[in-house]
mmCIF file of C-alpha atoms in Angstrom:
data_model
loop_
_atom_site.group_PDB
_atom_site.id
_atom_site.type_symbol
_atom_site.label_atom_id
_atom_site.label_comp_id
_atom_site.label_asym_id
_atom_site.label_seq_id
_atom_site.Cartn_x
_atom_site.Cartn_y
_atom_site.Cartn_z
ATOM 1 C CA UNK A 1 74.451 -51.146 -33.659
ATOM 2 C CA UNK A 2 75.561 -53.049 -30.565
ATOM 3 C CA UNK A 3 78.147 -55.832 -30.430
ATOM 4 C CA UNK A 4 79.884 -57.638 -27.590
ATOM 5 C CA UNK A 5 82.768 -55.151 -27.869
ATOM 6 C CA UNK A 6 80.567 -52.062 -27.815
ATOM 7 C CA UNK A 7 78.786 -53.381 -24.723
ATOM 8 C CA UNK A 8 82.131 -54.106 -23.066
ATOM 9 C CA UNK A 9 83.263 -50.523 -23.675
ATOM 10 C CA UNK A 10 79.934 -49.020 -22.692
ATOM 11 C CA UNK A 11 79.132 -47.315 -26.004
ATOM 12 C CA UNK A 12 75.844 -47.212 -27.889
ATOM 13 C CA UNK A 13 77.155 -47.814 -31.398
ATOM 14 C CA UNK A 14 80.119 -49.944 -32.500
ATOM 15 C CA UNK A 15 81.640 -47.030 -34.419
ATOM 16 C CA UNK A 16 85.221 -46.081 -33.575
ATOM 17 C CA UNK A 17 86.348 -42.723 -34.927
ATOM 18 C CA UNK A 18 90.043 -41.945 -35.291
ATOM 19 C CA UNK A 19 90.888 -38.242 -35.655
ATOM 20 C CA UNK A 20 93.674 -35.766 -34.855
ATOM 21 C CA UNK A 21 91.104 -33.221 -33.671
ATOM 22 C CA UNK A 22 89.896 -33.237 -30.027
ATOM 23 C CA UNK A 23 86.604 -31.572 -30.960
ATOM 24 C CA UNK A 24 85.845 -34.343 -33.453
ATOM 25 C CA UNK A 25 86.849 -37.122 -31.049
ATOM 26 C CA UNK A 26 84.653 -35.695 -28.292
ATOM 27 C CA UNK A 27 81.723 -35.275 -30.687
ATOM 28 C CA UNK A 28 82.051 -38.904 -31.829
ATOM 29 C CA UNK A 29 81.931 -40.030 -28.218
ATOM 30 C CA UNK A 30 78.948 -37.800 -27.410
ATOM 31 C CA UNK A 31 77.109 -39.206 -30.431
ATOM 32 C CA UNK A 32 77.344 -42.705 -28.968
ATOM 33 C CA UNK A 33 80.508 -43.938 -30.663
ATOM 34 C CA UNK A 34 84.075 -44.174 -29.423
ATOM 35 C CA UNK A 35 86.312 -41.202 -30.224
ATOM 36 C CA UNK A 36 90.028 -41.957 -30.585
ATOM 37 C CA UNK A 37 92.402 -38.986 -30.519
ATOM 38 C CA UNK A 38 95.549 -39.271 -32.628
ATOM 39 C CA UNK A 39 98.568 -38.301 -30.526
ATOM 40 C CA UNK A 40 101.389 -38.245 -33.090
ATOM 41 C CA UNK A 41 101.422 -34.461 -33.443
ATOM 42 C CA UNK A 42 101.753 -33.859 -29.700
ATOM 43 C CA UNK A 43 105.511 -33.543 -29.245
ATOM 44 C CA UNK A 44 105.006 -31.402 -26.116
ATOM 45 C CA UNK A 45 103.354 -33.199 -23.153
ATOM 46 C CA UNK A 46 101.600 -30.032 -21.997
ATOM 47 C CA UNK A 47 99.815 -29.726 -25.345
ATOM 48 C CA UNK A 48 98.429 -33.247 -25.045
ATOM 49 C CA UNK A 49 97.448 -32.610 -21.426
ATOM 50 C CA UNK A 50 95.585 -29.453 -22.465
ATOM 51 C CA UNK A 51 93.567 -31.289 -25.113
ATOM 52 C CA UNK A 52 92.828 -34.289 -22.900
ATOM 53 C CA UNK A 53 91.565 -31.869 -20.251
ATOM 54 C CA UNK A 54 89.277 -30.428 -22.919
ATOM 55 C CA UNK A 55 88.113 -33.913 -23.937
ATOM 56 C CA UNK A 56 87.280 -34.722 -20.330
ATOM 57 C CA UNK A 57 85.089 -31.646 -20.154
ATOM 58 C CA UNK A 58 83.327 -32.233 -23.472
ATOM 59 C CA UNK A 59 82.767 -35.999 -23.654
ATOM 60 C CA UNK A 60 79.778 -36.111 -21.276
ATOM 61 C CA UNK A 61 81.548 -38.696 -19.109
ATOM 62 C CA UNK A 62 81.534 -41.209 -21.973
ATOM 63 C CA UNK A 63 84.602 -43.268 -22.973
ATOM 64 C CA UNK A 64 87.291 -42.267 -25.458
ATOM 65 C CA UNK A 65 90.767 -43.455 -26.413
ATOM 66 C CA UNK A 66 94.186 -42.469 -27.700
ATOM 67 C CA UNK A 67 96.149 -43.533 -30.783
ATOM 68 C CA UNK A 68 99.958 -43.441 -30.699
ATOM 69 C CA UNK A 69 102.674 -44.271 -33.230
ATOM 70 C CA UNK A 70 105.123 -46.550 -31.490
ATOM 71 C CA UNK A 71 107.524 -49.142 -32.961
ATOM 72 C CA UNK A 72 107.549 -52.551 -31.322
ATOM 73 C CA UNK A 73 111.356 -52.573 -31.399
ATOM 74 C CA UNK A 74 113.470 -49.695 -30.156
ATOM 75 C CA UNK A 75 116.537 -48.425 -32.020
ATOM 76 C CA UNK A 76 119.108 -47.357 -29.431
ATOM 77 C CA UNK A 77 121.453 -44.398 -29.695
ATOM 78 C CA UNK A 78 120.085 -42.843 -32.898
ATOM 79 C CA UNK A 79 119.109 -39.168 -32.776
ATOM 80 C CA UNK A 80 117.067 -37.112 -35.201
ATOM 81 C CA UNK A 81 120.283 -35.334 -36.289
ATOM 82 C CA UNK A 82 121.917 -38.696 -37.039
ATOM 83 C CA UNK A 83 119.002 -39.661 -39.261
ATOM 84 C CA UNK A 84 118.861 -36.301 -41.042
ATOM 85 C CA UNK A 85 122.558 -36.529 -41.905
ATOM 86 C CA UNK A 86 121.768 -39.629 -43.994
ATOM 87 C CA UNK A 87 119.601 -37.703 -46.489
ATOM 88 C CA UNK A 88 121.361 -37.386 -49.888
ATOM 89 C CA UNK A 89 121.952 -33.885 -51.244
ATOM 90 C CA UNK A 90 120.337 -34.858 -54.530
ATOM 91 C CA UNK A 91 117.030 -35.461 -52.784
ATOM 92 C CA UNK A 92 117.274 -32.123 -50.991
ATOM 93 C CA UNK A 93 117.853 -30.406 -54.323
ATOM 94 C CA UNK A 94 114.820 -32.159 -55.830
ATOM 95 C CA UNK A 95 112.660 -30.731 -53.035
ATOM 96 C CA UNK A 96 114.052 -27.242 -53.587
ATOM 97 C CA UNK A 97 113.513 -27.453 -57.337
ATOM 98 C CA UNK A 98 109.934 -28.727 -57.002
ATOM 99 C CA UNK A 99 108.988 -25.973 -54.571
ATOM 100 C CA UNK A 100 110.654 -23.326 -56.743
ATOM 101 C CA UNK A 101 108.796 -24.585 -59.829
ATOM 102 C CA UNK A 102 105.496 -23.876 -58.061
ATOM 103 C CA UNK A 103 106.638 -20.626 -56.419
ATOM 104 C CA UNK A 104 106.182 -21.882 -52.860
ATOM 105 C CA UNK A 105 107.276 -19.157 -50.394
ATOM 106 C CA UNK A 106 109.694 -19.840 -47.546
ATOM 107 C CA UNK A 107 108.559 -20.116 -43.937
ATOM 108 C CA UNK A 108 109.012 -17.008 -41.833
ATOM 109 C CA UNK A 109 112.389 -16.617 -40.142
ATOM 110 C CA UNK A 110 112.533 -18.796 -37.032
ATOM 111 C CA UNK A 111 109.345 -20.650 -37.941
ATOM 112 C CA UNK A 112 109.715 -24.419 -37.564
ATOM 113 C CA UNK A 113 108.094 -27.061 -39.714
ATOM 114 C CA UNK A 114 104.753 -28.118 -38.261
ATOM 115 C CA UNK A 115 105.400 -31.847 -38.557
ATOM 116 C CA UNK A 116 108.651 -33.591 -37.660
ATOM 117 C CA UNK A 117 109.759 -37.176 -37.246
ATOM 118 C CA UNK A 118 110.000 -36.621 -33.481
ATOM 119 C CA UNK A 119 106.320 -37.518 -33.206
ATOM 120 C CA UNK A 120 107.217 -41.013 -34.429
ATOM 121 C CA UNK A 121 110.059 -41.662 -31.979
ATOM 122 C CA UNK A 122 109.491 -44.038 -29.069
ATOM 123 C CA UNK A 123 110.715 -41.539 -26.475
ATOM 124 C CA UNK A 124 108.014 -39.074 -27.537
ATOM 125 C CA UNK A 125 105.324 -41.756 -27.574
ATOM 126 C CA UNK A 126 106.258 -42.764 -24.036
ATOM 127 C CA UNK A 127 105.887 -39.189 -22.797
ATOM 128 C CA UNK A 128 102.463 -39.163 -24.462
ATOM 129 C CA UNK A 129 101.554 -42.323 -22.578
ATOM 130 C CA UNK A 130 102.761 -40.868 -19.275
ATOM 131 C CA UNK A 131 100.217 -38.094 -19.783
ATOM 132 C CA UNK A 132 97.436 -40.277 -21.204
ATOM 133 C CA UNK A 133 97.469 -42.777 -18.359
ATOM 134 C CA UNK A 134 96.576 -39.937 -15.989
ATOM 135 C CA UNK A 135 93.179 -39.830 -17.717
ATOM 136 C CA UNK A 136 90.386 -42.442 -17.829
ATOM 137 C CA UNK A 137 91.068 -43.537 -21.414
ATOM 138 C CA UNK A 138 89.315 -46.759 -22.378
ATOM 139 C CA UNK A 139 91.493 -47.756 -25.317
ATOM 140 C CA UNK A 140 95.091 -47.391 -26.461
ATOM 141 C CA UNK A 141 95.634 -47.984 -30.173
ATOM 142 C CA UNK A 142 98.968 -48.235 -31.952
ATOM 143 C CA UNK A 143 99.265 -47.415 -35.646
ATOM 144 C CA UNK A 144 102.584 -49.244 -36.094
ATOM 145 C CA UNK A 145 101.418 -52.639 -34.909
ATOM 146 C CA UNK A 146 101.876 -54.092 -31.443
ATOM 147 C CA UNK A 147 103.415 -51.663 -28.936
ATOM 148 C CA UNK A 148 106.280 -52.869 -26.718
ATOM 149 C CA UNK A 149 105.321 -55.529 -24.201
ATOM 150 C CA UNK A 150 105.778 -53.300 -21.172
ATOM 151 C CA UNK A 151 103.314 -50.802 -22.653
ATOM 152 C CA UNK A 152 100.715 -53.534 -23.140
ATOM 153 C CA UNK A 153 101.212 -54.632 -19.532
ATOM 154 C CA UNK A 154 100.961 -51.067 -18.268
ATOM 155 C CA UNK A 155 97.715 -50.510 -20.155
ATOM 156 C CA UNK A 156 96.228 -53.753 -18.876
ATOM 157 C CA UNK A 157 97.288 -52.790 -15.350
ATOM 158 C CA UNK A 158 95.035 -49.745 -15.686
ATOM 159 C CA UNK A 159 92.153 -51.674 -17.315
ATOM 160 C CA UNK A 160 92.857 -50.066 -20.689
ATOM 161 C CA UNK A 161 92.267 -52.218 -23.774
ATOM 162 C CA UNK A 162 95.001 -52.242 -26.423
ATOM 163 C CA UNK A 163 94.325 -52.226 -30.164
ATOM 164 C CA UNK A 164 96.732 -52.575 -33.066
ATOM 165 C CA UNK A 165 96.287 -52.114 -36.801
ATOM 166 C CA UNK A 166 96.962 -55.009 -39.166
ATOM 167 C CA UNK A 167 97.110 -55.196 -42.949
ATOM 168 C CA UNK A 168 97.254 -58.988 -43.174
ATOM 169 C CA UNK A 169 96.217 -62.072 -41.233
ATOM 170 C CA UNK A 170 99.880 -62.719 -40.485
ATOM 171 C CA UNK A 171 100.230 -59.308 -38.850
ATOM 172 C CA UNK A 172 97.045 -59.914 -36.882
ATOM 173 C CA UNK A 173 98.345 -63.237 -35.543
ATOM 174 C CA UNK A 174 101.474 -61.499 -34.270
ATOM 175 C CA UNK A 175 99.294 -58.970 -32.467
ATOM 176 C CA UNK A 176 97.342 -61.755 -30.790
ATOM 177 C CA UNK A 177 100.596 -63.380 -29.657
ATOM 178 C CA UNK A 178 101.686 -60.022 -28.195
ATOM 179 C CA UNK A 179 98.602 -59.831 -25.967
ATOM 180 C CA UNK A 180 96.641 -57.276 -27.968
ATOM 181 C CA UNK A 181 92.927 -57.063 -27.094
ATOM 182 C CA UNK A 182 91.512 -55.734 -30.381
ATOM 183 C CA UNK A 183 92.789 -56.026 -33.949
ATOM 184 C CA UNK A 184 91.926 -53.317 -36.466
ATOM 185 C CA UNK A 185 91.878 -54.929 -39.922
ATOM 186 C CA UNK A 186 92.843 -52.018 -42.149
ATOM 187 C CA UNK A 187 92.231 -52.590 -45.837
ATOM 188 C CA UNK A 188 93.927 -51.210 -48.935
ATOM 189 C CA UNK A 189 91.246 -48.519 -49.319
ATOM 190 C CA UNK A 190 92.186 -46.781 -46.052
ATOM 191 C CA UNK A 191 93.871 -43.413 -45.736
ATOM 192 C CA UNK A 192 97.414 -43.151 -44.397
ATOM 193 C CA UNK A 193 99.736 -46.129 -44.059
ATOM 194 C CA UNK A 194 97.995 -49.173 -45.421
ATOM 195 C CA UNK A 195 98.735 -52.540 -46.961
ATOM 196 C CA UNK A 196 97.746 -54.207 -50.220
ATOM 197 C CA UNK A 197 94.723 -56.342 -49.247
ATOM 198 C CA UNK A 198 91.226 -54.923 -49.728
ATOM 199 C CA UNK A 199 88.814 -54.782 -46.800
ATOM 200 C CA UNK A 200 86.325 -57.300 -48.206
ATOM 201 C CA UNK A 201 89.084 -59.921 -48.300
ATOM 202 C CA UNK A 202 91.068 -58.806 -45.261
ATOM 203 C CA UNK A 203 88.318 -58.539 -42.647
ATOM 204 C CA UNK A 204 87.125 -62.180 -42.659
ATOM 205 C CA UNK A 205 90.722 -63.429 -42.929
ATOM 206 C CA UNK A 206 91.684 -61.510 -39.784
ATOM 207 C CA UNK A 207 88.483 -62.528 -37.975
ATOM 208 C CA UNK A 208 89.324 -66.193 -38.580
ATOM 209 C CA UNK A 209 93.012 -65.734 -37.740
ATOM 210 C CA UNK A 210 92.557 -64.193 -34.272
ATOM 211 C CA UNK A 211 89.248 -65.703 -33.116
ATOM 212 C CA UNK A 212 87.964 -65.083 -30.432
ATOM 213 C CA UNK A 213 89.633 -61.644 -30.270
ATOM 214 C CA UNK A 214 87.349 -58.851 -31.488
ATOM 215 C CA UNK A 215 88.171 -57.286 -34.850
ATOM 216 C CA UNK A 216 87.319 -53.818 -36.140
ATOM 217 C CA UNK A 217 86.998 -53.332 -39.893
ATOM 218 C CA UNK A 218 88.749 -50.292 -41.399
ATOM 219 C CA UNK A 219 89.329 -48.935 -44.864
ATOM 220 C CA UNK A 220 86.760 -47.555 -47.287
ATOM 221 C CA UNK A 221 83.926 -47.435 -44.752
ATOM 222 C CA UNK A 222 81.684 -44.379 -44.828
ATOM 223 C CA UNK A 223 78.081 -45.581 -44.813
ATOM 224 C CA UNK A 224 75.766 -47.560 -42.582
ATOM 225 C CA UNK A 225 75.464 -50.259 -45.233
ATOM 226 C CA UNK A 226 79.234 -50.720 -45.205
ATOM 227 C CA UNK A 227 79.202 -51.026 -41.415
ATOM 228 C CA UNK A 228 76.494 -53.681 -41.716
ATOM 229 C CA UNK A 229 78.672 -55.492 -44.252
ATOM 230 C CA UNK A 230 81.652 -55.332 -41.876
ATOM 231 C CA UNK A 231 79.607 -56.895 -39.073
ATOM 232 C CA UNK A 232 78.343 -59.554 -41.485
ATOM 233 C CA UNK A 233 81.979 -60.417 -42.220
ATOM 234 C CA UNK A 234 82.569 -61.041 -38.521
ATOM 235 C CA UNK A 235 83.871 -57.689 -37.309
ATOM 236 C CA UNK A 236 82.598 -56.309 -34.000
ATOM 237 C CA UNK A 237 82.715 -52.716 -35.140
ATOM 238 C CA UNK A 238 84.015 -50.253 -37.714
ATOM 239 C CA UNK A 239 87.082 -48.006 -37.460
ATOM 240 C CA UNK A 240 86.518 -44.776 -39.423
ATOM 241 C CA UNK A 241 89.122 -42.056 -39.972
ATOM 242 C CA UNK A 242 88.920 -40.179 -43.274
ATOM 243 C CA UNK A 243 85.185 -39.519 -43.015
ATOM 244 C CA UNK A 244 85.654 -37.019 -40.183
ATOM 245 C CA UNK A 245 88.065 -34.727 -42.091
ATOM 246 C CA UNK A 246 85.235 -32.700 -43.623
ATOM 247 C CA UNK A 247 83.075 -32.436 -40.519
ATOM 248 C CA UNK A 248 82.371 -28.965 -39.179
ATOM 249 C CA UNK A 249 84.258 -29.785 -35.975
ATOM 250 C CA UNK A 250 87.473 -30.638 -37.872
ATOM 251 C CA UNK A 251 90.206 -27.997 -37.940
ATOM 252 C CA UNK A 252 92.250 -28.464 -41.110
ATOM 253 C CA UNK A 253 93.358 -24.789 -41.046
ATOM 254 C CA UNK A 254 92.886 -24.683 -44.829
ATOM 255 C CA UNK A 255 89.723 -23.896 -46.768
ATOM 256 C CA UNK A 256 91.583 -24.826 -49.944
ATOM 257 C CA UNK A 257 92.325 -28.315 -48.617
ATOM 258 C CA UNK A 258 88.745 -28.797 -47.459
ATOM 259 C CA UNK A 259 87.566 -27.764 -50.932
ATOM 260 C CA UNK A 260 89.903 -30.307 -52.547
ATOM 261 C CA UNK A 261 88.560 -33.069 -50.299
ATOM 262 C CA UNK A 262 84.945 -32.186 -51.050
ATOM 263 C CA UNK A 263 85.639 -32.163 -54.797
ATOM 264 C CA UNK A 264 87.676 -35.390 -54.905
ATOM 265 C CA UNK A 265 86.313 -38.670 -56.184
ATOM 266 C CA UNK A 266 87.172 -42.144 -54.959
ATOM 267 C CA UNK A 267 89.756 -42.432 -57.749
ATOM 268 C CA UNK A 268 91.607 -39.258 -56.747
ATOM 269 C CA UNK A 269 93.843 -40.831 -54.109
ATOM 270 C CA UNK A 270 97.146 -42.597 -54.555
ATOM 271 C CA UNK A 271 99.135 -44.977 -52.392
ATOM 272 C CA UNK A 272 102.490 -43.181 -52.339
ATOM 273 C CA UNK A 273 105.706 -43.149 -50.332
ATOM 274 C CA UNK A 274 106.097 -39.393 -50.869
ATOM 275 C CA UNK A 275 105.037 -38.385 -47.359
ATOM 276 C CA UNK A 276 106.828 -40.795 -45.016
ATOM 277 C CA UNK A 277 108.734 -43.350 -47.080
ATOM 278 C CA UNK A 278 106.120 -46.044 -46.439
ATOM 279 C CA UNK A 279 103.088 -46.543 -48.709
ATOM 280 C CA UNK A 280 100.394 -44.155 -47.485
ATOM 281 C CA UNK A 281 97.117 -43.400 -49.239
ATOM 282 C CA UNK A 282 96.631 -39.672 -49.790
ATOM 283 C CA UNK A 283 95.178 -37.186 -52.236
ATOM 284 C CA UNK A 284 96.940 -37.378 -55.568
ATOM 285 C CA UNK A 285 98.644 -34.053 -56.252
ATOM 286 C CA UNK A 286 101.430 -32.636 -58.367
ATOM 287 C CA UNK A 287 103.636 -33.248 -55.318
ATOM 288 C CA UNK A 288 102.938 -36.991 -55.252
ATOM 289 C CA UNK A 289 103.207 -37.123 -59.052
ATOM 290 C CA UNK A 290 106.644 -35.507 -58.887
ATOM 291 C CA UNK A 291 107.927 -38.070 -56.404
ATOM 292 C CA UNK A 292 106.351 -41.063 -58.111
ATOM 293 C CA UNK A 293 107.232 -40.009 -61.666
ATOM 294 C CA UNK A 294 110.164 -41.264 -63.757
ATOM 295 C CA UNK A 295 112.086 -37.979 -63.404
ATOM 296 C CA UNK A 296 112.101 -38.070 -59.604
ATOM 297 C CA UNK A 297 114.983 -39.378 -57.488
ATOM 298 C CA UNK A 298 112.804 -42.006 -55.790
ATOM 299 C CA UNK A 299 111.602 -41.769 -52.212
ATOM 300 C CA UNK A 300 113.803 -42.536 -49.243
ATOM 301 C CA UNK A 301 112.995 -45.190 -46.623
ATOM 302 C CA UNK A 302 111.214 -44.249 -43.423
ATOM 303 C CA UNK A 303 112.107 -42.099 -41.468
ATOM 304 C CA UNK A 304 114.396 -40.280 -43.946
ATOM 305 C CA UNK A 305 111.594 -39.269 -46.314
ATOM 306 C CA UNK A 306 109.527 -37.756 -43.513
ATOM 307 C CA UNK A 307 112.423 -35.640 -42.336
ATOM 308 C CA UNK A 308 113.270 -34.596 -45.878
ATOM 309 C CA UNK A 309 109.815 -33.274 -46.751
ATOM 310 C CA UNK A 310 108.679 -31.921 -43.354
ATOM 311 C CA UNK A 311 109.496 -28.283 -44.035
ATOM 312 C CA UNK A 312 108.264 -28.496 -47.624
ATOM 313 C CA UNK A 313 104.891 -29.898 -46.525
ATOM 314 C CA UNK A 314 104.564 -27.120 -43.939
ATOM 315 C CA UNK A 315 105.298 -24.472 -46.580
ATOM 316 C CA UNK A 316 102.775 -25.981 -49.006
ATOM 317 C CA UNK A 317 100.098 -26.105 -46.305
ATOM 318 C CA UNK A 318 100.746 -22.653 -44.850
ATOM 319 C CA UNK A 319 100.659 -20.916 -48.225
ATOM 320 C CA UNK A 320 97.893 -23.167 -49.612
ATOM 321 C CA UNK A 321 99.693 -23.982 -52.845
ATOM 322 C CA UNK A 322 96.724 -25.794 -54.349
ATOM 323 C CA UNK A 323 98.443 -27.981 -56.994
ATOM 324 C CA UNK A 324 100.721 -29.449 -54.299
ATOM 325 C CA UNK A 325 98.259 -29.389 -51.396
ATOM 326 C CA UNK A 326 97.194 -32.783 -50.080
ATOM 327 C CA UNK A 327 96.581 -34.921 -47.023
ATOM 328 C CA UNK A 328 96.303 -38.594 -46.095
ATOM 329 C CA UNK A 329 92.785 -39.739 -46.940
ATOM 330 C CA UNK A 330 91.118 -42.965 -48.007
ATOM 331 C CA UNK A 331 89.116 -43.844 -51.094
ATOM 332 C CA UNK A 332 85.957 -43.034 -49.147
ATOM 333 C CA UNK A 333 86.739 -39.382 -49.978
ATOM 334 C CA UNK A 334 84.328 -39.789 -52.898
ATOM 335 C CA UNK A 335 81.437 -39.829 -50.400
ATOM 336 C CA UNK A 336 82.701 -36.747 -48.565
ATOM 337 C CA UNK A 337 80.797 -34.188 -50.636
ATOM 338 C CA UNK A 338 79.622 -31.707 -48.011
ATOM 339 C CA UNK A 339 80.622 -30.346 -44.612
ATOM 340 C CA UNK A 340 78.440 -31.888 -41.931
ATOM 341 C CA UNK A 341 78.438 -31.968 -38.157
ATOM 342 C CA UNK A 342 79.665 -35.181 -36.542
ATOM 343 C CA UNK A 343 76.179 -35.838 -35.154
ATOM 344 C CA UNK A 344 74.713 -35.523 -38.656
ATOM 345 C CA UNK A 345 77.247 -38.031 -39.962
ATOM 346 C CA UNK A 346 76.325 -40.384 -37.118
ATOM 347 C CA UNK A 347 72.623 -40.046 -37.851
ATOM 348 C CA UNK A 348 73.289 -40.918 -41.486
ATOM 349 C CA UNK A 349 75.392 -43.944 -40.493
ATOM 350 C CA UNK A 350 72.814 -45.337 -38.077
ATOM 351 C CA UNK A 351 69.890 -44.830 -40.482
ATOM 352 C CA UNK A 352 71.868 -46.444 -43.279
ATOM 353 C CA UNK A 353 72.716 -49.364 -41.020
ATOM 354 C CA UNK A 354 69.048 -49.880 -40.171
ATOM 355 C CA UNK A 355 68.055 -49.792 -43.848
ATOM 356 C CA UNK A 356 70.750 -52.325 -44.729
ATOM 357 C CA UNK A 357 69.691 -54.705 -41.948
ATOM 358 C CA UNK A 358 66.038 -54.392 -42.985
ATOM 359 C CA UNK A 359 67.008 -55.143 -46.588
ATOM 360 C CA UNK A 360 68.886 -58.301 -45.580
ATOM 361 C CA UNK A 361 65.974 -59.379 -43.367
ATOM 362 C CA UNK A 362 63.612 -59.029 -46.324
ATOM 363 C CA UNK A 363 65.938 -61.106 -48.510
ATOM 364 C CA UNK A 364 66.045 -63.734 -45.783
ATOM 365 C CA UNK A 365 62.256 -63.658 -45.440
ATOM 366 C CA UNK A 366 62.394 -62.318 -41.873
ATOM 367 C CA UNK A 367 60.747 -58.936 -42.316
ATOM 368 C CA UNK A 368 57.715 -58.143 -40.187
#
């Protein structure tokens, strides 16, 4: 499963695995792919340094990367407190009422919400980069498009390739103009923030728009046959995220959430603004239904919605309130029916890829 890009990065298979879990990222790299660690949850530099130290020790000297969440344009002079003060009281009351309806307990006294908007602020992302550039990362990816120009230059100065996600050919062209090295064409089927164009349409559009830059296909990919299809559409690799959530190396801290993922079908996700204020594909739950229903107050724009629901999401997760319990995940969740080791997933992907290529060769009359 080699392409020009995989050879350039020194990996065996053109499979790029995005994950918030260091153990999963390292296992992807050891299996011959390219593990990409999501950094958004690391608001403390020492925590990121600890996990990158661990990755160094457990990646067998093979390459890996980091994914940050960094806006291309900086908003000056706005603090988290300033943003939080903009949240209407009616929305706060809706959160309280929804949690009370389902009997969700409070957090312990002094216990902070596990996820805050600080992980999305440029200042935090820059501290993450200050740590990351002390390690031999091979790739820096940005989930919010092209990072600021000085960050691109800094990465290139350390021989680090820069990738950016795009949901349309127009977005991809802007990335190319910004000096990005790799464009990740993320289709409608993907988990988390995603656009409205499906992967089968988006991938070749982006390939044509940014040629000769390499493109990775993302969204709805969870089999070797789908990877073969992505390469046939012109991509130089596949970017997989959701598929790793139910691997044995993943640490969701919730057996109830893992059970919901394993039981979900491909139609059990919804593209909702309930989590961050921007459309993000996630498990459909009574929480997303409440926000998207006619009786709700409507979601707030990013970053207000994320601040509003941060404590609520932490309470739901800590106490495993099943009707409300969810997570960002793509439509590929329908294939995630059992817990498997990362290496087992890789073996399945590579065998499926070989079968798909053989099938196409037979159709083309090229089989041996």
